[in-house]
Amino acid sequence: MKYLVRSFKYFAYLAIMLCIFIVLLSLFGLVGSSVDDIFRDGANSLWKIAGIIAVFALIYPRLGFGTRNALVPGSYEEIRSGVVDVMHNRGYVLESEKGEDLTFRLQSPVMRVTRMFEDRITFTRTGTGFELEGPVKDLVRIASALESRFRPE
């Protein structure tokens, strides 16, 4: 279900961005002012464009969200404050803590809106550290930061 919600959000986001782009082009006089002037097939092009946007919206959540493992040695009590500190330095705030599992959200409301509120990163405790779940581009950076912070000398 989460996948479908993300797909719908990205469809709406891409459609809105395309509309804003076309309106700006029209306002600056770079394209015509009617749908028939802007697109080769006129209104029929809108269905094609919606289909292309739908394909991208269906693919992106599969590529943009995932899991990564971070090797973080030590007991939970020893590393908890360091993990929270690393996340705070990256602009995240602790949302919830259930046992040894942590959930973080972005602190900045502007950043949360630009990511369509899909900014949650979940830390699930494993035997060797944590399994991180969330936006892949953030997971790579966070896993690297955690591993360098807790790397044994």
XYZ file of N, CA and C in Angstrom, residues 66-72 76 79 83 96-104 120-134 139 146:
108
model
N 14.654 2.041 -0.349
C 15.191 0.708 -0.142
C 15.779 0.547 1.238
N 16.651 -0.434 1.366
C 17.300 -0.719 2.642
C 18.809 -0.831 2.445
N 19.535 -0.511 3.488
C 20.992 -0.649 3.527
C 21.376 -1.111 4.920
N 22.477 -1.828 5.009
C 22.996 -2.248 6.306
C 24.158 -1.356 6.702
N 24.189 -0.991 7.975
C 25.295 -0.203 8.519
C 25.941 -1.013 9.627
N 27.236 -1.241 9.506
C 27.979 -1.976 10.517
C 28.342 -1.024 11.652
N 27.674 -1.217 12.781
C 27.886 -0.349 13.943
C 28.139 -1.252 15.140
N 23.762 -1.460 22.327
C 22.828 -0.389 21.996
C 23.006 0.814 22.917
N 25.994 2.938 21.749
C 25.966 3.605 20.439
C 24.750 4.490 20.208
N 24.391 7.539 17.416
C 23.493 7.420 16.261
C 22.573 8.633 16.194
N 10.576 8.278 16.892
C 10.117 7.265 17.843
C 11.237 6.272 18.121
N 11.084 5.603 19.238
C 12.054 4.591 19.657
C 11.281 3.441 20.264
N 11.397 2.274 19.650
C 10.715 1.079 20.139
C 11.769 0.018 20.397
N 12.088 -0.195 21.635
C 13.164 -1.121 21.968
C 14.480 -0.577 21.450
N 15.116 -1.317 20.552
C 16.376 -0.880 19.951
C 16.188 -0.394 18.520
N 14.945 -0.190 18.107
C 14.638 0.315 16.766
C 14.297 1.799 16.851
N 14.867 2.569 15.934
C 14.701 4.022 15.934
C 14.067 4.483 14.622
N 13.309 5.563 14.689
C 12.740 6.178 13.502
C 13.034 7.669 13.547
N 13.541 8.200 12.419
C 13.896 9.603 12.314
C 13.111 10.264 11.191
N 11.055 9.604 6.148
C 11.282 8.754 7.326
C 12.418 7.762 7.057
N 13.314 7.665 8.040
C 14.378 6.665 7.990
C 14.243 5.800 9.241
N 14.122 4.498 9.025
C 13.914 3.558 10.111
C 15.187 2.750 10.334
N 15.620 2.683 11.579
C 16.777 1.898 11.992
C 16.260 0.654 12.705
N 16.531 -0.506 12.163
C 16.152 -1.761 12.799
C 17.431 -2.444 13.253
N 17.510 -2.755 14.522
C 18.728 -3.330 15.099
C 18.954 -4.739 14.562
N 20.190 -4.997 14.152
C 20.617 -6.328 13.715
C 21.803 -6.749 14.583
N 22.305 -7.930 14.363
C 23.433 -8.420 15.149
C 24.708 -7.635 14.920
N 24.867 -7.032 13.755
C 26.106 -6.319 13.429
C 25.931 -4.806 13.363
N 24.770 -4.298 13.667
C 24.544 -2.853 13.588
C 23.078 -2.551 13.378
N 22.785 -1.910 12.244
C 21.410 -1.529 11.928
C 21.098 -1.808 10.470
N 19.840 -2.121 10.206
C 19.325 -2.120 8.843
C 18.541 -0.815 8.700
N 18.934 -0.001 7.730
C 18.301 1.294 7.508
C 17.293 1.171 6.374
N 16.146 1.795 6.539
C 15.124 1.789 5.488
C 14.650 3.207 5.251
N 14.605 3.615 3.965
C 14.152 4.949 3.614
C 14.620 5.332 2.222
N 20.208 6.993 2.599
C 20.714 5.810 3.293
C 22.198 5.594 3.048
N 27.674 6.645 9.744
C 27.622 5.793 10.936
C 28.845 4.885 11.016
